[in-house]
Short mmCIF file of C-alpha atoms in Angstrom, two decimals:
data_model
loop_
_atom_site.label_atom_id
_atom_site.label_comp_id
_atom_site.label_asym_id
_atom_site.label_seq_id
_atom_site.Cartn_x
_atom_site.Cartn_y
_atom_site.Cartn_z
CA MET I 579 -12.43 -49.51 13.61
CA SER I 580 -9.81 -51.20 11.49
CA ASN I 581 -7.66 -49.26 9.03
CA ILE I 582 -8.15 -52.09 6.54
CA ALA I 583 -10.23 -52.01 3.39
CA SER I 584 -10.84 -54.35 0.48
CA SER I 585 -10.13 -53.17 -3.02
CA PRO I 586 -13.14 -53.79 -5.24
CA GLU I 587 -10.89 -53.98 -8.30
CA SER I 588 -8.53 -56.65 -7.05
CA GLY I 589 -10.47 -58.28 -4.24
CA GLN I 590 -7.29 -58.06 -2.19
CA THR I 591 -7.01 -56.53 1.26
CA THR I 592 -4.93 -53.38 1.54
CA GLU I 593 -3.99 -51.27 4.51
CA PHE I 594 -2.48 -47.88 5.16
CA VAL I 595 1.30 -47.71 5.03
CA LYS I 596 2.83 -46.33 8.23
CA SER I 597 5.44 -44.07 6.67
CA LEU I 598 4.96 -40.67 8.34
CA GLY I 599 7.55 -39.96 11.04
CA LEU I 600 7.60 -37.18 13.60
CA PHE I 601 8.95 -34.59 11.15
CA SER I 602 6.27 -35.33 8.56
CA ALA I 603 3.50 -35.35 11.18
CA THR I 604 4.71 -32.01 12.54
CA ALA I 605 4.89 -30.65 8.99
CA ILE I 606 1.21 -31.54 8.51
CA VAL I 607 0.30 -29.68 11.71
CA MET I 608 2.27 -26.56 10.79
CA GLY I 609 1.54 -26.68 7.07
CA SER I 610 -2.21 -26.99 7.59
CA MET I 611 -2.26 -24.11 10.09
CA VAL I 612 -0.33 -21.58 8.03
CA GLY I 613 -2.34 -20.51 5.00
CA SER I 614 -3.06 -16.91 4.05
CA GLY I 615 -4.86 -15.77 7.23
CA ILE I 616 -1.83 -14.58 9.21
CA PHE I 617 -0.94 -12.25 6.34
CA ILE I 618 -4.31 -10.42 6.27
CA VAL I 619 -6.63 -10.90 9.30
CA SER I 620 -4.76 -8.51 11.61
CA ALA I 621 -6.14 -5.56 9.63
CA ASP I 622 -9.77 -6.38 10.42
CA MET I 623 -8.86 -7.27 14.01
CA ALA I 624 -7.08 -3.92 14.42
CA ARG I 625 -10.12 -2.02 13.15
CA MET I 626 -12.23 -3.65 15.87
CA VAL I 627 -9.92 -3.56 18.91
CA GLN I 628 -8.41 -0.10 18.23
CA SER I 629 -5.49 -0.96 20.53
CA PRO I 630 -2.03 -2.52 20.01
CA ALA I 631 -2.27 -4.30 23.38
CA LEU I 632 -5.67 -5.81 22.58
CA LEU I 633 -4.48 -6.95 19.15
CA ILE I 634 -1.64 -8.89 20.78
CA ALA I 635 -3.99 -10.07 23.55
CA ALA I 636 -6.35 -11.53 20.96
CA TRP I 637 -3.52 -13.56 19.42
CA LEU I 638 -2.35 -14.65 22.89
CA VAL I 639 -5.85 -15.92 23.71
CA THR I 640 -5.83 -17.86 20.45
CA ALA I 641 -2.39 -19.28 21.31
CA VAL I 642 -3.48 -20.40 24.78
CA MET I 643 -6.68 -22.02 23.50
CA THR I 644 -4.98 -23.75 20.58
CA LEU I 645 -2.17 -25.14 22.74
CA ILE I 646 -4.61 -26.45 25.36
CA GLY I 647 -6.71 -27.98 22.59
CA ALA I 648 -3.68 -29.64 21.00
CA LEU I 649 -2.42 -31.02 24.31
CA SER I 650 -5.89 -32.38 25.08
CA TYR I 651 -6.25 -33.95 21.62
CA GLY I 652 -2.88 -35.60 22.18
CA GLU I 653 -4.45 -37.97 24.72
CA LEU I 654 -7.24 -38.95 22.34
CA ALA I 655 -4.79 -39.34 19.46
CA ALA I 656 -2.48 -41.64 21.45
CA MET I 657 -5.46 -43.58 22.80
CA MET I 658 -7.11 -44.08 19.37
CA PRO I 659 -4.41 -43.77 16.68
CA LYS I 660 -6.78 -44.49 13.80
CA ALA I 661 -7.50 -42.86 10.46
CA GLY I 662 -10.20 -40.23 10.81
CA GLY I 663 -8.90 -38.56 13.98
CA GLN I 664 -11.43 -36.14 15.42
CA TYR I 665 -14.29 -37.94 13.68
CA VAL I 666 -13.30 -41.12 15.55
CA TYR I 667 -12.96 -39.30 18.89
CA LEU I 668 -16.48 -37.90 18.60
CA ARG I 669 -17.87 -41.21 17.42
CA GLU I 670 -16.32 -43.13 20.30
CA GLY I 671 -16.80 -40.47 22.97
CA LEU I 672 -20.27 -39.11 22.22
CA GLY I 673 -21.79 -41.46 19.65
CA PRO I 674 -21.84 -42.02 15.87
CA MET I 675 -24.30 -39.20 15.18
CA TRP I 676 -21.89 -36.58 16.56
CA GLY I 677 -19.04 -38.07 14.57
CA PHE I 678 -21.12 -37.92 11.41
CA LEU I 679 -22.24 -34.33 11.98
CA TYR I 680 -18.58 -33.35 12.29
CA GLY I 681 -17.60 -35.30 9.17
CA TRP I 682 -20.58 -33.86 7.26
CA THR I 683 -19.65 -30.28 8.18
CA LEU I 684 -15.98 -31.01 7.48
CA PHE I 685 -16.71 -32.20 3.95
CA LEU I 686 -19.39 -29.66 3.13
CA VAL I 687 -17.54 -26.58 4.34
CA ILE I 688 -14.68 -26.78 6.85
CA GLN I 689 -12.15 -28.77 4.85
CA CYS I 690 -13.27 -28.30 1.26
CA GLY I 691 -14.21 -24.64 1.79
CA THR I 692 -10.83 -23.86 3.33
CA ILE I 693 -9.00 -25.71 0.56
CA ALA I 694 -10.98 -23.73 -2.03
CA ALA I 695 -10.21 -20.46 -0.26
CA VAL I 696 -6.46 -21.03 -0.02
CA ALA I 697 -6.28 -22.33 -3.60
CA VAL I 698 -8.04 -19.23 -4.93
CA ALA I 699 -5.72 -17.10 -2.77
CA PHE I 700 -2.84 -18.83 -4.56
CA GLY I 701 -4.37 -17.77 -7.87
CA LYS I 702 -4.88 -14.18 -6.76
CA PHE I 703 -1.28 -13.80 -5.60
CA LEU I 704 -0.07 -15.46 -8.79
CA GLY I 705 -1.60 -12.42 -10.46
CA VAL I 706 1.22 -10.30 -9.01
CA PHE I 707 3.57 -12.08 -11.42
CA VAL I 708 1.05 -12.89 -14.18
CA PRO I 709 -1.37 -9.93 -14.41
CA SER I 710 -3.84 -11.88 -16.56
CA VAL I 711 -4.59 -14.12 -13.55
CA SER I 712 -7.32 -12.26 -11.71
CA ALA I 713 -10.64 -12.91 -10.00
CA SER I 714 -12.22 -10.36 -12.36
CA ASN I 715 -10.73 -11.79 -15.57
CA TRP I 716 -13.48 -14.18 -16.64
CA ILE I 717 -13.03 -17.18 -18.89
CA TRP I 718 -16.70 -18.07 -18.44
CA HIS I 719 -18.89 -15.78 -16.38
CA ILE I 720 -22.12 -17.61 -15.55
CA ALA I 721 -23.99 -15.15 -13.37
CA HIS I 722 -23.97 -12.60 -10.59
CA VAL I 723 -25.95 -13.76 -7.57
CA PRO I 724 -27.58 -10.69 -6.01
CA ALA I 725 -27.47 -9.96 -2.29
CA TRP I 726 -30.29 -11.55 -0.32
CA PRO I 727 -30.76 -10.25 3.25
CA VAL I 728 -32.02 -12.95 5.63
CA GLY I 729 -32.30 -11.71 9.20
CA PRO I 730 -28.80 -10.82 10.40
CA MET I 731 -27.22 -12.43 7.32
CA VAL I 732 -26.65 -11.36 3.74
CA LEU I 733 -26.60 -14.36 1.41
CA GLY I 734 -25.48 -14.33 -2.20
CA ASN I 735 -23.72 -11.22 -3.53
CA MET I 736 -21.16 -13.33 -5.40
CA GLU I 737 -19.98 -14.06 -8.90
CA VAL I 738 -20.40 -17.56 -10.34
CA GLY I 739 -18.17 -18.80 -13.14
CA LEU I 740 -14.62 -19.58 -14.17
CA SER I 741 -12.12 -16.76 -13.76
CA THR I 742 -8.41 -17.04 -14.42
CA ALA I 743 -7.83 -16.98 -10.64
CA ASN I 744 -10.09 -19.91 -9.80
CA PHE I 745 -8.93 -21.70 -12.94
CA ALA I 746 -5.40 -21.52 -11.51
CA ALA I 747 -6.84 -22.81 -8.24
CA ILE I 748 -8.45 -25.80 -9.98
CA ILE I 749 -5.19 -26.61 -11.76
CA ILE I 750 -3.35 -26.60 -8.41
CA LEU I 751 -6.05 -28.75 -6.78
CA THR I 752 -5.92 -31.24 -9.65
CA LEU I 753 -2.14 -31.46 -9.51
CA LEU I 754 -2.04 -31.96 -5.73
CA THR I 755 -4.86 -34.52 -5.75
CA LEU I 756 -3.09 -36.45 -8.50
CA LEU I 757 0.21 -36.43 -6.62
CA ASN I 758 -1.46 -37.55 -3.37
CA SER I 759 -3.11 -40.39 -5.27
CA PHE I 760 0.34 -41.92 -5.69
CA GLY I 761 0.62 -42.46 -1.95
CA VAL I 762 1.24 -40.72 1.32
CA LYS I 763 5.03 -40.72 0.91
CA LEU I 764 4.87 -38.37 -2.05
CA GLY I 765 2.23 -36.19 -0.40
CA ALA I 766 4.33 -36.03 2.77
CA LEU I 767 7.46 -35.11 0.78
CA ILE I 768 5.61 -32.19 -0.81
CA GLN I 769 4.31 -31.18 2.61
CA ASN I 770 7.75 -31.31 4.21
CA ILE I 771 9.28 -29.14 1.49
CA PHE I 772 6.57 -26.50 1.43
CA THR I 773 6.11 -26.37 5.19
CA SER I 774 9.84 -25.73 5.59
CA ALA I 775 9.59 -23.01 2.93
CA LYS I 776 6.59 -21.29 4.53
CA ILE I 777 8.13 -21.32 8.01
CA PHE I 778 11.20 -19.75 6.43
CA ALA I 779 8.88 -17.16 4.85
CA LEU I 780 7.42 -16.27 8.26
CA LEU I 781 10.91 -16.03 9.72
CA LEU I 782 11.80 -13.80 6.78
CA VAL I 783 8.92 -11.45 7.63
CA VAL I 784 10.16 -11.31 11.23
CA GLY I 785 13.81 -10.84 10.27
CA LEU I 786 13.27 -8.26 7.54
CA GLY I 787 10.68 -6.51 9.68
CA LEU I 788 13.21 -6.09 12.49
CA MET I 789 15.60 -4.52 9.99
CA ALA I 790 12.88 -2.23 8.63
CA LYS I 791 11.30 -1.13 11.91
CA ASN I 792 9.91 2.36 11.54
CA ALA I 793 10.36 5.18 14.08
CA THR I 794 6.93 6.62 13.26
CA ALA I 795 5.21 3.27 13.83
CA ILE I 796 7.12 2.56 17.05
CA ALA I 797 6.24 5.98 18.42
CA ALA I 798 2.58 5.55 17.49
CA ASN I 799 2.25 2.02 18.87
CA PHE I 800 4.67 1.81 21.80
CA ALA I 801 5.85 5.24 23.03
CA ASN I 802 4.19 7.23 25.83
CA GLY I 803 1.85 4.41 26.82
CA HIS I 804 0.27 4.15 23.37
CA PHE I 805 0.60 0.37 23.46
CA TRP I 806 -1.97 0.19 26.29
CA SER I 807 -4.21 2.91 24.88
CA GLY I 808 -7.79 1.65 24.63
CA ALA I 809 -7.03 -1.47 26.66
CA GLY I 810 -8.41 -0.29 29.96
CA VAL I 811 -10.71 -2.54 31.98
CA HIS I 812 -13.49 0.02 31.80
CA THR I 813 -12.92 1.08 28.17
CA LEU I 814 -15.86 0.37 25.88
CA HIS I 815 -15.50 -0.65 22.24
CA PRO I 816 -18.07 -0.32 19.44
CA VAL I 817 -19.23 -3.59 17.83
CA GLN I 818 -21.84 -3.71 15.09
CA VAL I 819 -24.46 -6.38 15.79
CA GLY I 820 -25.03 -8.49 12.69
CA VAL I 821 -24.99 -7.00 9.19
CA GLY I 822 -26.26 -3.44 9.22
CA GLY I 823 -27.49 -3.79 12.79
CA PRO I 824 -27.12 -1.39 15.71
CA THR I 825 -23.77 -0.64 17.31
CA ALA I 826 -23.24 -1.99 20.83
CA MET I 827 -20.59 -0.78 23.27
CA VAL I 828 -18.76 -3.72 24.84
CA GLY I 829 -15.87 -4.33 27.25
CA PHE I 830 -12.39 -5.53 26.37
CA LEU I 831 -13.11 -9.23 27.05
CA THR I 832 -16.08 -9.19 24.71
CA VAL I 833 -14.28 -7.41 21.89
CA ILE I 834 -11.37 -9.86 22.16
CA ALA I 835 -13.89 -12.71 21.89
CA VAL I 836 -15.46 -11.13 18.81
CA VAL I 837 -12.15 -10.78 16.94
CA GLN I 838 -11.32 -14.45 17.58
CA VAL I 839 -13.17 -15.08 14.32
CA GLY I 840 -9.99 -13.96 12.57
CA SER I 841 -7.20 -15.30 14.78
CA LEU I 842 -8.78 -18.68 15.57
CA PHE I 843 -9.51 -19.32 11.90
CA SER I 844 -5.93 -18.40 10.97
CA SER I 845 -4.71 -20.91 13.58
CA ASP I 846 -7.16 -23.67 12.71
CA ALA I 847 -6.56 -27.03 11.00
CA TRP I 848 -3.89 -28.11 13.55
CA ASN I 849 -6.10 -31.16 14.16
CA ASN I 850 -5.62 -32.38 10.57
CA VAL I 851 -2.69 -34.55 11.57
CA THR I 852 -5.07 -36.74 13.60
CA PHE I 853 -6.87 -37.64 10.37
CA THR I 854 -3.70 -39.37 9.12
CA ALA I 855 -3.07 -41.39 12.31
CA GLY I 856 -3.30 -44.69 10.41
CA GLU I 857 -0.14 -43.75 8.47
CA ILE I 858 2.03 -42.36 11.28
CA THR I 859 4.82 -44.49 12.71
CA ASN I 860 4.70 -44.94 16.48
CA PRO I 861 1.54 -42.80 16.64
CA LYS I 862 1.18 -43.12 20.40
CA ARG I 863 4.34 -41.02 20.72
CA ASN I 864 4.53 -39.04 17.49
CA LEU I 865 0.95 -37.76 17.37
CA PRO I 866 0.99 -35.94 20.74
CA LEU I 867 4.51 -34.65 20.06
CA SER I 868 3.66 -33.35 16.59
CA LEU I 869 0.59 -31.54 17.95
CA ALA I 870 2.58 -29.88 20.75
CA ILE I 871 5.62 -28.94 18.62
CA GLY I 872 3.69 -27.86 15.53
CA THR I 873 1.17 -25.64 17.28
CA GLY I 874 3.79 -24.19 19.63
CA VAL I 875 6.16 -23.11 16.85
CA VAL I 876 3.45 -21.66 14.61
CA LEU I 877 1.76 -19.70 17.40
CA LEU I 878 5.07 -18.21 18.56
CA LEU I 879 5.71 -17.09 14.99
CA TYR I 880 2.21 -15.62 14.70
CA ILE I 881 2.70 -13.49 17.80
CA ALA I 882 6.17 -12.42 16.63
CA VAL I 883 4.77 -11.47 13.20
CA ASN I 884 2.12 -9.26 14.81
CA PHE I 885 4.78 -7.47 16.86
CA ILE I 886 6.63 -6.89 13.59
CA TYR I 887 3.48 -5.43 12.04
CA LEU I 888 3.33 -2.99 14.97
CA ALA I 889 7.03 -2.15 14.63
CA VAL I 890 6.74 -1.27 10.94
CA LEU I 891 3.22 0.20 10.60
CA PRO I 892 1.07 2.35 12.90
CA LEU I 893 -1.99 0.49 14.14
CA HIS I 894 -4.30 3.41 13.39
CA GLY I 895 -4.74 4.66 9.86
CA VAL I 896 -7.18 6.27 7.44
CA ALA I 897 -8.95 4.43 4.64
CA ASP I 898 -8.06 7.02 1.99
CA GLY I 899 -4.43 7.47 3.08
CA SER I 900 -2.04 8.13 0.21
CA THR I 901 0.90 6.24 1.74
CA ILE I 902 1.40 2.88 3.43
CA LEU I 903 2.10 4.57 6.78
CA GLN I 904 -1.02 6.73 6.52
CA ARG I 905 -3.21 3.68 5.94
CA GLY I 906 -1.52 1.81 8.79
CA ILE I 907 -2.44 -1.74 9.80
CA GLN I 908 -6.15 -0.97 9.98
CA PHE I 909 -6.47 0.06 6.35
CA ALA I 910 -3.65 -1.78 4.63
CA SER I 911 -4.49 -2.17 0.95
CA GLU I 912 -6.96 -5.08 0.62
CA ASP I 913 -6.08 -5.95 4.24
CA ARG I 914 -2.69 -7.31 3.10
CA VAL I 915 -0.76 -6.24 6.18
CA ALA I 916 2.28 -8.42 5.51
CA THR I 917 2.52 -7.07 1.96
CA ALA I 918 2.35 -3.51 3.29
CA VAL I 919 5.18 -4.32 5.72
CA MET I 920 7.35 -5.69 2.92
CA GLU I 921 6.53 -2.73 0.66
CA GLN I 922 7.48 -0.33 3.44
CA ALA I 923 10.74 -2.22 3.90
CA PHE I 924 11.54 -2.78 0.23
CA ALA I 925 9.68 -0.29 -1.92
CA GLY I 926 9.13 -1.54 -5.44
CA TYR I 927 9.61 -5.26 -4.93
CA GLY I 928 8.35 -5.95 -1.41
CA ALA I 929 4.94 -6.93 -2.79
CA ARG I 930 6.54 -9.56 -5.00
CA ILE I 931 8.49 -11.03 -2.08
CA MET I 932 5.28 -11.30 -0.07
CA ALA I 933 3.26 -12.66 -2.99
CA LEU I 934 5.79 -15.46 -3.43
CA ALA I 935 5.67 -16.22 0.29
CA VAL I 936 1.86 -16.43 0.26
CA MET I 937 1.90 -18.67 -2.83
CA ILE I 938 4.29 -21.06 -1.08
CA SER I 939 2.16 -20.93 2.04
CA THR I 940 -1.16 -21.57 0.32
CA PHE I 941 0.26 -24.35 -1.88
CA GLY I 942 1.55 -26.21 1.18
CA CYS I 943 -1.65 -25.57 3.13
CA ALA I 944 -3.83 -26.94 0.33
CA ASN I 945 -1.64 -30.05 0.06
CA GLY I 946 -1.79 -30.78 3.78
CA MET I 947 -5.55 -30.38 3.93
CA LEU I 948 -6.15 -32.45 0.78
CA LEU I 949 -3.96 -35.24 2.13
CA SER I 950 -5.58 -35.37 5.57
CA GLY I 951 -9.23 -34.64 4.77
CA ALA I 952 -9.61 -37.63 2.47
CA ARG I 953 -8.78 -39.95 5.39
CA VAL I 954 -11.89 -38.77 7.28
CA TYR I 955 -14.26 -39.52 4.41
CA TYR I 956 -12.58 -42.90 3.96
CA THR I 957 -13.28 -43.74 7.62
CA MET I 958 -16.86 -42.48 7.37
CA SER I 959 -17.39 -44.74 4.37
CA GLN I 960 -16.01 -47.68 6.34
CA ASP I 961 -18.72 -46.91 8.91
CA GLY I 962 -21.38 -46.86 6.19
CA LEU I 963 -21.85 -43.09 6.50
CA PHE I 964 -20.37 -41.90 3.19
CA PHE I 965 -20.21 -43.06 -0.42
CA GLN I 966 -19.23 -46.74 -0.43
CA ALA I 967 -16.51 -46.36 -3.05
CA ALA I 968 -14.70 -43.81 -0.86
CA GLY I 969 -13.97 -46.57 1.67
CA SER I 970 -11.43 -48.35 -0.50
CA LEU I 971 -7.67 -47.96 -0.78
CA SER I 972 -5.65 -48.24 -3.96
CA PRO I 973 -3.90 -51.65 -4.04
CA LYS I 974 -0.75 -49.98 -5.39
CA SER I 975 -0.43 -46.67 -3.56
CA LYS I 976 -2.40 -47.61 -0.40
CA ALA I 977 -4.05 -44.17 -0.70
CA PRO I 978 -7.81 -43.45 -0.46
CA VAL I 979 -7.90 -42.42 -4.12
CA VAL I 980 -11.68 -42.31 -4.55
CA SER I 981 -12.03 -40.23 -1.39
CA LEU I 982 -9.37 -37.83 -2.68
CA TRP I 983 -11.19 -37.29 -5.98
CA VAL I 984 -14.63 -36.91 -4.37
CA GLN I 985 -13.06 -34.20 -2.19
CA TRP I 986 -11.50 -32.64 -5.31
CA ALA I 987 -14.84 -32.51 -7.15
CA TRP I 988 -16.70 -30.71 -4.35
CA THR I 989 -13.81 -28.30 -3.73
CA CYS I 990 -13.64 -27.34 -7.40
CA LEU I 991 -17.40 -26.74 -7.41
CA LEU I 992 -16.98 -24.38 -4.44
CA CYS I 993 -14.24 -22.55 -6.35
CA LEU I 994 -16.60 -22.02 -9.29
CA SER I 995 -19.57 -21.04 -7.13
CA GLY I 996 -17.71 -18.29 -5.31
CA SER I 997 -19.53 -19.35 -2.14
CA TYR I 998 -16.54 -20.63 -0.14
CA GLY I 999 -15.89 -17.27 1.51
CA GLN I 1000 -19.41 -16.99 2.90
CA LEU I 1001 -19.45 -20.65 3.90
CA LEU I 1002 -16.23 -20.25 5.86
CA ASP I 1003 -17.64 -17.22 7.67
CA TYR I 1004 -20.71 -19.23 8.58
CA VAL I 1005 -18.86 -22.29 9.84
CA ILE I 1006 -16.28 -20.73 12.17
CA PHE I 1007 -18.75 -20.95 15.05
CA ALA I 1008 -19.50 -24.60 14.25
CA VAL I 1009 -15.78 -25.43 14.19
CA LEU I 1010 -15.45 -24.08 17.73
CA VAL I 1011 -18.50 -26.05 18.88
CA PHE I 1012 -16.95 -29.29 17.58
CA TYR I 1013 -13.71 -28.53 19.41
CA ILE I 1014 -15.71 -28.10 22.62
CA LEU I 1015 -17.57 -31.36 22.01
CA THR I 1016 -14.31 -33.22 21.42
CA ILE I 1017 -12.87 -31.98 24.72
CA VAL I 1018 -16.16 -33.08 26.36
CA ALA I 1019 -15.55 -36.50 24.76
CA LEU I 1020 -12.15 -36.55 26.51
CA PHE I 1021 -13.86 -36.14 29.88
CA ARG I 1022 -16.51 -38.75 29.04
CA LEU I 1023 -13.98 -41.33 27.87
CA ARG I 1024 -12.06 -40.91 31.13
CA LYS I 1025 -15.23 -42.07 32.89
CA THR I 1026 -16.56 -44.69 30.47
CA ARG I 1027 -13.17 -46.23 29.60
CA PRO I 1028 -11.02 -45.68 32.67
CA ASP I 1029 -8.85 -48.72 31.96
CA ALA I 1030 -8.14 -47.93 28.29
CA GLU I 1031 -4.48 -47.60 27.36
CA ARG I 1032 -3.41 -43.96 27.49
CA PRO I 1033 0.26 -43.66 26.49
CA TYR I 1034 -0.05 -39.90 26.93
CA ARG I 1035 -2.39 -38.11 29.30
CA ALA I 1036 -3.56 -34.55 28.71
CA ILE I 1037 -1.32 -32.10 30.59
CA GLY I 1038 -3.22 -30.23 33.29
CA TYR I 1039 -6.29 -32.47 33.18
CA PRO I 1040 -8.99 -31.64 34.23
CA VAL I 1041 -8.14 -27.94 34.78
CA LEU I 1042 -6.72 -27.03 31.34
CA PRO I 1043 -9.29 -28.95 29.24
CA GLY I 1044 -11.98 -27.46 31.48
CA LEU I 1045 -10.52 -23.98 30.94
CA TYR I 1046 -10.68 -24.56 27.18
CA ILE I 1047 -14.38 -25.41 27.39
CA VAL I 1048 -15.05 -22.27 29.45
CA MET I 1049 -13.07 -19.97 27.12
CA ALA I 1050 -14.49 -21.43 23.92
CA SER I 1051 -18.04 -21.39 25.32
CA PHE I 1052 -17.66 -17.71 26.25
CA ILE I 1053 -16.54 -16.92 22.68
CA CYS I 1054 -19.51 -18.87 21.29
CA VAL I 1055 -21.98 -16.97 23.50
CA VAL I 1056 -20.44 -13.64 22.47
CA LEU I 1057 -20.60 -14.56 18.78
CA LEU I 1058 -24.23 -15.66 19.13
CA ARG I 1059 -25.04 -12.27 20.62
CA TYR I 1060 -22.94 -9.88 18.58
CA LYS I 1061 -22.09 -11.74 15.35
CA PRO I 1062 -25.23 -13.74 14.51
CA GLN I 1063 -24.24 -13.71 10.83
CA TYR I 1064 -21.37 -16.04 11.76
CA THR I 1065 -23.30 -18.33 14.10
CA TRP I 1066 -26.85 -19.27 13.16
CA PRO I 1067 -25.98 -20.20 9.53
CA GLY I 1068 -23.23 -22.48 10.88
CA LEU I 1069 -25.67 -24.21 13.21
CA ILE I 1070 -28.14 -24.63 10.35
CA LEU I 1071 -25.45 -26.23 8.17
CA VAL I 1072 -24.65 -28.69 10.95
CA LEU I 1073 -28.30 -29.51 11.64
CA LEU I 1074 -28.93 -30.15 7.93
CA GLY I 1075 -26.71 -33.18 8.45
CA LEU I 1076 -29.25 -34.86 10.75
CA PRO I 1077 -31.61 -36.16 8.04
CA VAL I 1078 -28.58 -37.17 5.97
CA TYR I 1079 -27.22 -39.14 8.95
CA PHE I 1080 -30.44 -41.09 9.40
CA LEU I 1081 -30.57 -41.73 5.64
CA TRP I 1082 -27.01 -43.10 5.58
CA ARG I 1083 -27.59 -45.10 8.76
CA GLY I 1084 -30.72 -46.66 7.28
CA ARG I 1085 -28.84 -47.63 4.13
CA ALA I 1086 -26.00 -49.10 6.18
CA ALA I 1087 -28.45 -51.12 8.27
CA THR I 1088 -30.13 -52.45 5.12
CA ALA I 1089 -26.75 -53.41 3.66
#
């Protein structure tokens, strides 16, 4: 597919400007990965694994899978350096229907839902400095949607309306969409600045955490074999099946697979740089390099940050503890483990330091995902599988402006609906399935297009890509069995795209 579109306003042909170098491409990888997850998900993971060693093991599994995935995607990215990235790989490797189902799920939930979540997180942490900004401070409260149990799921149970927190989110989304409408150079400049700032923030957590390491926490987590406590091969761990379901006792491999919901989601979006391939200089070199460097640096920092959590706070805690140490990692206030670490280190103003770090992180994450996601919908429109107007580029900025604003509209609606949190829970399983399918496409393209130019070949092929499929498939099977509330809704959302695909395809054929 060509990265060329005609502008309906001018009738002239425009094309993407190749202005993103290796640094900018790497900034998109790192900036899209680091949102708010690393600062909070370790609390829920710790409650499930009940072991310092298994907490670190879960993050190591995520690191191995993500690195293998990135190295495998590098071959596809160098082979097909076109706007749309993963959508294109699925389209070319498995067929247009699979590409559409990915793009459909990306727009409906994966991309827009994540952007909504990180933007609202920005608003919530802004409330640390401006108390009037809060999810419970309503400008216009429309309704409370009651809980609706459906099998293993609980739908609804959310507030709909405009609070000061999601109003702040909408302002941020509007500002970033407007800035990205002026072209990829400006969007990349913002990304470079904020990615550098958020990596500095993670380094700050590591550095200050080393200075503030706590003897009580170190004794509880590392001394006298406590690090390996609960990590035995034959140790069983309780896992609740579904919502309100029975408790099953599972082995350490299964419980690590279950908690991947948190760590994999916190490490996701590394593939976003492939969406911008049409604007990267020397993409056959810079795309694989940016994927390897970006994921490698972020994952090393994630593991280091979790060791810092264990050096400052005990893993085990009690929900009604009166101090930060008593609550530990498991019951850090509102699961904000990083904030608890900073408060323990700098009582009185640690929370403000962390709030500022999260605001920087979420702002940069939202920008990177806004910038990259619009390129997928643009490519889908070029294929006749999305709104026609979204397939045009601005004659002046060479940016997919219509696609950016369509993305903005749906994301803002998710912010108002309060549904983004549930949608993200539901789609984590689907995200993993699409990663598996894309690696399968790598194998298929090796057979169907053996003579295609491959400037970079996946390291360790076929062993490492095959290992990824095995590991990811095991996690999917475990989630289907023990966390059906995260799996079946995701599959339903994907399958709802089938009639839409045939509708779009029929319209494209008529046109």
